[in-house]
Short mmCIF file of N, CA and C in Angstrom, two decimals:
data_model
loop_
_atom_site.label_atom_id
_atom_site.label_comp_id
_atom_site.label_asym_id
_atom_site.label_seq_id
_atom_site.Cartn_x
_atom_site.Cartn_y
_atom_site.Cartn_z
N UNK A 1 -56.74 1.93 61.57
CA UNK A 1 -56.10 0.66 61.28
C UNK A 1 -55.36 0.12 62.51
N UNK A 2 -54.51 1.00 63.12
CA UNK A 2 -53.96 0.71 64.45
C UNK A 2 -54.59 0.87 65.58
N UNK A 3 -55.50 1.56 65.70
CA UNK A 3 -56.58 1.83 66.76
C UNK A 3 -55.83 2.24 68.14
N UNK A 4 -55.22 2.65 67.98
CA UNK A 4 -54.61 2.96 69.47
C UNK A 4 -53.40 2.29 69.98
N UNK A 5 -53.18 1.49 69.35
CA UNK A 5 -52.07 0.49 69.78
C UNK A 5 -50.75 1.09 69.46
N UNK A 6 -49.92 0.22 70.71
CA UNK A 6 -48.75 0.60 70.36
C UNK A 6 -47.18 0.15 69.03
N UNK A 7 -46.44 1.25 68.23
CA UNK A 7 -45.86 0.63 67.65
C UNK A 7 -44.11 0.94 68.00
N UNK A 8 -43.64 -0.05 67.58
CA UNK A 8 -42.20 0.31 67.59
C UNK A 8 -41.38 0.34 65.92
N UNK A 9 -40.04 0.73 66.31
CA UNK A 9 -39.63 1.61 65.34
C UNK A 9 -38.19 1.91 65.74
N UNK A 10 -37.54 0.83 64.79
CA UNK A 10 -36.05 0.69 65.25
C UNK A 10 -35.44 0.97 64.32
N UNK A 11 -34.82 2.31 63.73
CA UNK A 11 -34.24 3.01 63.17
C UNK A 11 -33.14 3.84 63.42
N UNK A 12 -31.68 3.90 63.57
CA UNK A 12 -30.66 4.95 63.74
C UNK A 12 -30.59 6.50 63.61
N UNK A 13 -31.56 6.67 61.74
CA UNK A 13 -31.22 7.93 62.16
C UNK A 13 -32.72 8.31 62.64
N UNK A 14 -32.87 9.19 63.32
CA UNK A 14 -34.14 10.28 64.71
C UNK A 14 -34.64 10.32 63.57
N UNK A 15 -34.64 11.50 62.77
CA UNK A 15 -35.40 12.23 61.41
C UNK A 15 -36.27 11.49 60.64
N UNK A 16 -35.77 9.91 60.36
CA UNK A 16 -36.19 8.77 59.21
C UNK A 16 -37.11 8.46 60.74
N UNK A 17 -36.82 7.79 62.01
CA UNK A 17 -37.78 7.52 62.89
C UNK A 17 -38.80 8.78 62.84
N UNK A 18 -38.65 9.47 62.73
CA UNK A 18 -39.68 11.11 63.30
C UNK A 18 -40.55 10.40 62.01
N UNK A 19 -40.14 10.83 61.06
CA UNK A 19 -41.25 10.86 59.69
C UNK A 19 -42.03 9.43 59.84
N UNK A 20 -41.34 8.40 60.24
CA UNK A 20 -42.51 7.11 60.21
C UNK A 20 -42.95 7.02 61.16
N UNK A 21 -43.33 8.11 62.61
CA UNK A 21 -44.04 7.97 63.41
C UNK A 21 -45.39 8.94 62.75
N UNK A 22 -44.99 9.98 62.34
CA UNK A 22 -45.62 10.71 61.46
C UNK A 22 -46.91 9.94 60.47
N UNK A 23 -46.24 9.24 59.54
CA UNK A 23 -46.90 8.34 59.06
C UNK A 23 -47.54 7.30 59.59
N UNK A 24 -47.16 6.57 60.79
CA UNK A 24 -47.97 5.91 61.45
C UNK A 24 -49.02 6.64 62.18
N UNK A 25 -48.73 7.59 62.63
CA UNK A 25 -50.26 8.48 63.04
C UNK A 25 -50.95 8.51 62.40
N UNK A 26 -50.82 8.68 60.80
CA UNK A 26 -52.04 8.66 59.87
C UNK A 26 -52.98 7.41 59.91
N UNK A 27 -52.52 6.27 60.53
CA UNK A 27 -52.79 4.90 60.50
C UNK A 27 -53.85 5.06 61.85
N UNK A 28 -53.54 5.91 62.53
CA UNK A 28 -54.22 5.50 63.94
C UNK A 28 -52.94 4.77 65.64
N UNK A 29 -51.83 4.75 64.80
CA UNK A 29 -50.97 4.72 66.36
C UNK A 29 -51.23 5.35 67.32
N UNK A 30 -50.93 4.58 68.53
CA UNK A 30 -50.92 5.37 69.62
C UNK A 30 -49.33 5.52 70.19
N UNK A 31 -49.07 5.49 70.86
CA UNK A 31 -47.55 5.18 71.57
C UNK A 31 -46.65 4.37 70.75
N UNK A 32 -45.77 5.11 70.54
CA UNK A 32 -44.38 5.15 69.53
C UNK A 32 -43.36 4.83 70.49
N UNK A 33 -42.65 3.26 70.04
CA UNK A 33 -41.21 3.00 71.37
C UNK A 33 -40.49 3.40 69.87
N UNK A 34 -39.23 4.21 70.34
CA UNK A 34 -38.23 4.35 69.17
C UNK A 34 -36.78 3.23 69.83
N UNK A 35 -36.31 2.93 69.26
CA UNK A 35 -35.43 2.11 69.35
C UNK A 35 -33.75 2.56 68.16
N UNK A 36 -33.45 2.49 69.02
CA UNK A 36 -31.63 3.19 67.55
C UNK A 36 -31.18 1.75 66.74
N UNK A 37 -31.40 0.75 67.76
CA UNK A 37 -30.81 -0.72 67.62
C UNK A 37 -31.47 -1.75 68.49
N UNK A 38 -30.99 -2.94 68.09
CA UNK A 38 -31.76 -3.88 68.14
C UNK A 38 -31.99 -4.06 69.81
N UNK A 39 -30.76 -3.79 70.62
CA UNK A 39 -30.24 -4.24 72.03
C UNK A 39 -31.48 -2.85 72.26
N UNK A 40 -31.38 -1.85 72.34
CA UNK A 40 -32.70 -0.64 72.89
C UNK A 40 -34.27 -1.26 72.56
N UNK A 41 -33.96 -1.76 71.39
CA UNK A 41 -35.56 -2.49 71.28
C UNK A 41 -36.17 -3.62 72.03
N UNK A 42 -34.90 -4.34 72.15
CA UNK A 42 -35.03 -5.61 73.42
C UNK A 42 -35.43 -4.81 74.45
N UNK A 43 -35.06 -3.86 75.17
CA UNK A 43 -35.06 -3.63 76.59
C UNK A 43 -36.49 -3.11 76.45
N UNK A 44 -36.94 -2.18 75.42
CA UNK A 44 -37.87 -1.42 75.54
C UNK A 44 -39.55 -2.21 75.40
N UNK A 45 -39.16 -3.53 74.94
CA UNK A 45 -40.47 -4.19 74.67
C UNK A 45 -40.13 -5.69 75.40
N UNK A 46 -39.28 -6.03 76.44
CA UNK A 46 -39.09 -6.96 77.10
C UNK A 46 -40.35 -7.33 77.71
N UNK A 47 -41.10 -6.52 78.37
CA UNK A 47 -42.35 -6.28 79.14
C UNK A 47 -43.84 -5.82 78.11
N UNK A 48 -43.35 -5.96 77.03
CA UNK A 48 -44.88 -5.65 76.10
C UNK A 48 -45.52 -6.84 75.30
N UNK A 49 -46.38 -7.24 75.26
CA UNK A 49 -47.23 -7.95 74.59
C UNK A 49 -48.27 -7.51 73.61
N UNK A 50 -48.14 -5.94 74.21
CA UNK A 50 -48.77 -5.23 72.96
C UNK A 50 -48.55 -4.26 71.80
N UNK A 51 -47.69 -4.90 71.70
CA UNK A 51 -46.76 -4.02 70.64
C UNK A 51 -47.75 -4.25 68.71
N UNK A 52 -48.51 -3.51 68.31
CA UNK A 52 -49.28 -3.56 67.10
C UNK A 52 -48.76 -3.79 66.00
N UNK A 53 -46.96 -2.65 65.62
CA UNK A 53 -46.60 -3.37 64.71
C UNK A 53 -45.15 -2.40 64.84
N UNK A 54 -44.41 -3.65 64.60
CA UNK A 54 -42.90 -3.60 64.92
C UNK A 54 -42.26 -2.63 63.33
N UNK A 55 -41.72 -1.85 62.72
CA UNK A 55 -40.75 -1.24 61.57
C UNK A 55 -39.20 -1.22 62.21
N UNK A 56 -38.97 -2.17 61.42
CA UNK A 56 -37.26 -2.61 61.61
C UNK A 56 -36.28 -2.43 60.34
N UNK A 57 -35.29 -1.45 60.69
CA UNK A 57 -34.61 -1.11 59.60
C UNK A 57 -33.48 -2.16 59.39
N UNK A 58 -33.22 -2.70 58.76
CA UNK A 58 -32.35 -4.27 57.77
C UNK A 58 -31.31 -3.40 57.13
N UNK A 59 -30.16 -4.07 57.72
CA UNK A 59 -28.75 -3.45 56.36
C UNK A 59 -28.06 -5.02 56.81
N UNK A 60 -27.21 -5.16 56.00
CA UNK A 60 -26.29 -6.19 55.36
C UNK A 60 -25.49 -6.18 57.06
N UNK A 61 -25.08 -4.88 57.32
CA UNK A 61 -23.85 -4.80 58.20
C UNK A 61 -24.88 -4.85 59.59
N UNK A 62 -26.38 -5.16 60.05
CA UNK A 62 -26.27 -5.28 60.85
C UNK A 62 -27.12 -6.58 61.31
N UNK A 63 -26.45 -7.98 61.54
CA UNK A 63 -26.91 -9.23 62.31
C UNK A 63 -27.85 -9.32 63.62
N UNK A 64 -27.69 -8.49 64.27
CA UNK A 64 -28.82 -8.29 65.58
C UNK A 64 -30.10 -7.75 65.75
N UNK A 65 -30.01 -6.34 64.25
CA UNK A 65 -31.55 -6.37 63.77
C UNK A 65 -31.91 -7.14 62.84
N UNK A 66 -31.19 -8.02 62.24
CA UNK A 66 -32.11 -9.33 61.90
C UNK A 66 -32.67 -10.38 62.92
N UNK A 67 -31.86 -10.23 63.96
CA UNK A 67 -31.64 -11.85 64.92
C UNK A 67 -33.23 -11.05 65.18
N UNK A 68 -33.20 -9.79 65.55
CA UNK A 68 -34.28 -9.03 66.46
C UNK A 68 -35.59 -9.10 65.33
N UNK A 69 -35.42 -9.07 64.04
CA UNK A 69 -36.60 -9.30 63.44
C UNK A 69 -37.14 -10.86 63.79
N UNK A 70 -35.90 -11.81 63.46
CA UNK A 70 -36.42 -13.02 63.91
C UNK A 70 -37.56 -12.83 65.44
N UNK A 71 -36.76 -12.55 66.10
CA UNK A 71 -37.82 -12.47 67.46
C UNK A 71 -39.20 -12.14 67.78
N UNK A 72 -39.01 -10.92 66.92
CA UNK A 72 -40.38 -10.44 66.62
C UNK A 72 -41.68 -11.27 66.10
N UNK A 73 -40.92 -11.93 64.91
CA UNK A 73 -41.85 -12.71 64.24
C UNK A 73 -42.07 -13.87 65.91
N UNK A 74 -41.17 -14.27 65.47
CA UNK A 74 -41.69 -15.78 66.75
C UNK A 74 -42.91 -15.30 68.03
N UNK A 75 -42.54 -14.02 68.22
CA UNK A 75 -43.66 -13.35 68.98
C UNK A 75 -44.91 -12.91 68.76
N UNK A 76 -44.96 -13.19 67.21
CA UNK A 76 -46.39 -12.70 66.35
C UNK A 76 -46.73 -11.73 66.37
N UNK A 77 -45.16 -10.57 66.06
CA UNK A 77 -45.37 -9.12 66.20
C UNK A 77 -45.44 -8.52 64.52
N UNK A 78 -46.69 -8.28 64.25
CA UNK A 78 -46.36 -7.68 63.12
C UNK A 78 -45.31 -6.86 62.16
N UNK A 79 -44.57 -7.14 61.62
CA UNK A 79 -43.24 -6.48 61.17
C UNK A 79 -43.21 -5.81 59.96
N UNK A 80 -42.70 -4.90 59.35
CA UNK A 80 -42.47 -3.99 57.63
C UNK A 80 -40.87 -4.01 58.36
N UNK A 81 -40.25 -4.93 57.12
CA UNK A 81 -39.16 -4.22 57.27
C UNK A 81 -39.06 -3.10 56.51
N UNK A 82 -37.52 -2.66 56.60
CA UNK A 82 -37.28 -1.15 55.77
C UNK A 82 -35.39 -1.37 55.40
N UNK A 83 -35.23 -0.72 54.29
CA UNK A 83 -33.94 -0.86 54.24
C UNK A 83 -33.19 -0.24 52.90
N UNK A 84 -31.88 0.39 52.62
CA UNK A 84 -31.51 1.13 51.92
C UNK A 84 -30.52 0.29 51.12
N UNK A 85 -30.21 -0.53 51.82
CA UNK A 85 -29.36 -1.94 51.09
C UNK A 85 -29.24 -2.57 50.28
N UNK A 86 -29.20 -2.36 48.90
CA UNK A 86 -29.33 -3.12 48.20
C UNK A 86 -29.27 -4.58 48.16
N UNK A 87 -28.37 -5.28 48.81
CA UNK A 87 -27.88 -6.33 49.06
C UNK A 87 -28.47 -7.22 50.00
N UNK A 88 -29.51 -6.70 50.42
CA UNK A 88 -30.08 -7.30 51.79
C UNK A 88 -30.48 -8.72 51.40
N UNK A 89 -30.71 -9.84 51.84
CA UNK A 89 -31.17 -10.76 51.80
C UNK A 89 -32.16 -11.33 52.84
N UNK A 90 -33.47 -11.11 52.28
CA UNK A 90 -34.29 -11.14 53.08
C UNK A 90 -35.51 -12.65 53.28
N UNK A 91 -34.39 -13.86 53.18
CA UNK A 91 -34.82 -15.00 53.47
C UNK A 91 -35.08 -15.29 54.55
N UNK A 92 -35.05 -14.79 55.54
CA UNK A 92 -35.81 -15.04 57.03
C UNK A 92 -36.71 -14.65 56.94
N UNK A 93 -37.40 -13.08 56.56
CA UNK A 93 -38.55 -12.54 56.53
C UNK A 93 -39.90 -12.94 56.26
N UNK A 94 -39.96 -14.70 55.94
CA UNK A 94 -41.04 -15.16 55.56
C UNK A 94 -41.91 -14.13 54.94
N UNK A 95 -42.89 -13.84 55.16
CA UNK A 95 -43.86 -12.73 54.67
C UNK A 95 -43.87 -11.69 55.08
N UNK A 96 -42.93 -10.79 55.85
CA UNK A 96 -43.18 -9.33 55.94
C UNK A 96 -42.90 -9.00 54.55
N UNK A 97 -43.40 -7.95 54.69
CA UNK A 97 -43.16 -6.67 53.33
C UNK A 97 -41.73 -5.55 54.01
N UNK A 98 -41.24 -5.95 52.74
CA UNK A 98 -39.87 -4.90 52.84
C UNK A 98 -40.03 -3.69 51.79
N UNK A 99 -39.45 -2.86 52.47
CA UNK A 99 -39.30 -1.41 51.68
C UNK A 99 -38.51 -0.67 51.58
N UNK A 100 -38.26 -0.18 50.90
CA UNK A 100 -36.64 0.65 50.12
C UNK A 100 -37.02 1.89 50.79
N UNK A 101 -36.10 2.45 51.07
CA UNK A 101 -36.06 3.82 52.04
C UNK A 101 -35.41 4.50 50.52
N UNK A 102 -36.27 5.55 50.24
CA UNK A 102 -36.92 6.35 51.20
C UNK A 102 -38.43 6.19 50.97
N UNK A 103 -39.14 5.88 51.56
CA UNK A 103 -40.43 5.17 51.68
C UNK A 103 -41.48 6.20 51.73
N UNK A 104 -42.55 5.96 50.27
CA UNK A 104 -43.49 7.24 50.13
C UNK A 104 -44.25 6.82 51.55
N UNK A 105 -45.83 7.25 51.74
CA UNK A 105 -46.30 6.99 52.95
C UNK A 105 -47.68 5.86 52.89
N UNK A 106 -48.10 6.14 51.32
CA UNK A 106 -48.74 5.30 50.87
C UNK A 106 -48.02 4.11 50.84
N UNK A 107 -46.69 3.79 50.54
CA UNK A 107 -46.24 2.51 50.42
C UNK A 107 -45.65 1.80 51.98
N UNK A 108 -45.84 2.43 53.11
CA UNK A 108 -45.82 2.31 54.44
C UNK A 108 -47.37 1.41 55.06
N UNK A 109 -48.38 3.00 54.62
CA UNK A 109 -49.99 2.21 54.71
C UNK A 109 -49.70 1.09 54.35
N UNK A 110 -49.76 0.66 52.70
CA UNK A 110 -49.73 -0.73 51.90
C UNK A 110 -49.13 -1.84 52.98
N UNK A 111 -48.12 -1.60 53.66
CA UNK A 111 -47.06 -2.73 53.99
C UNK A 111 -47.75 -2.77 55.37
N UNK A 112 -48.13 -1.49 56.18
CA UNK A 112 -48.75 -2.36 57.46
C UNK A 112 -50.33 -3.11 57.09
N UNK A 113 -50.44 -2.62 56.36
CA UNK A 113 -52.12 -3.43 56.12
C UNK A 113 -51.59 -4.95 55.78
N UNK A 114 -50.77 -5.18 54.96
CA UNK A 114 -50.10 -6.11 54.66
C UNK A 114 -49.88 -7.23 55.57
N UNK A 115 -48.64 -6.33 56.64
CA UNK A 115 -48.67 -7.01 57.86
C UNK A 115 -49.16 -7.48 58.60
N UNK A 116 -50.59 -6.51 59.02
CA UNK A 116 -51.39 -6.72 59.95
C UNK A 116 -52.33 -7.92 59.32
N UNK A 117 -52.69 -7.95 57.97
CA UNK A 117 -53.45 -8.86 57.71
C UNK A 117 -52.82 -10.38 57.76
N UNK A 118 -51.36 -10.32 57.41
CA UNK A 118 -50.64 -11.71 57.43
C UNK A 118 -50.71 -11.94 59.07
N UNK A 119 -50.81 -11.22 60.66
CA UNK A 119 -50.46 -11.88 61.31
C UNK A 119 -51.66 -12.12 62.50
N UNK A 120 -53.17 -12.21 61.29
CA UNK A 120 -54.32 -13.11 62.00
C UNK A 120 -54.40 -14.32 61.74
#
């Protein structure tokens, strides 16, 4: 599904990043940028155009990985968000698929196929 391409994966805690690189291997990823926050994800894909598909973790308390989802999209980077928040409000997200952590792996597949198909 990913064929080699690269994905990123902006998540705080390592462990929750480890397991959805995990799961993205099942997909076919190649090269995994991990990112803690939004400002590490800027730097790390400033210079990429090939980024396959962006997983951005969404909480209430943090404004810069939204500003940073915004970006993404405007860049026509495929996005799943992810998030434990109940509260999230996810009216920017136009059409990504969001997902409640803790996220089976089948419902990961579902959301990048999702993605990938919304951003031909």
């Amino acid at each position: 599904m990913l064929n080699g391409r690269p994905a990123l994966i902006v998540e705080e805690e390592f462990l929750i990043a480890l397991d959805l690189q995990r799961m993205l291997e099942s997909l076919g990823v190649g090269e995994t940028l991990f990112a803690r926050n939004a400002e590490e994800a800027r730097r790390l894909t400033a210079q990429r155009a090939d980024i396959a598909i962006a997983i951005v973790e969404l909480r209430i308390d943090q404004p810069e990985n939204h500003a940073l989802a915004g970006e993404l999209r405007a860049r026509a980077v495929p996005m799943v968000a992810m998030t434990s928040d109940t509260r999230l409000f996810t009216r920017n997200l136009e059409d990504a698929p969001v997902l409640r952590k803790p996220i089976p792996e089948e419902a990961l597949a579902s959301a990048v196929r999702t993605a990938l198909a919304g951003s031909r």
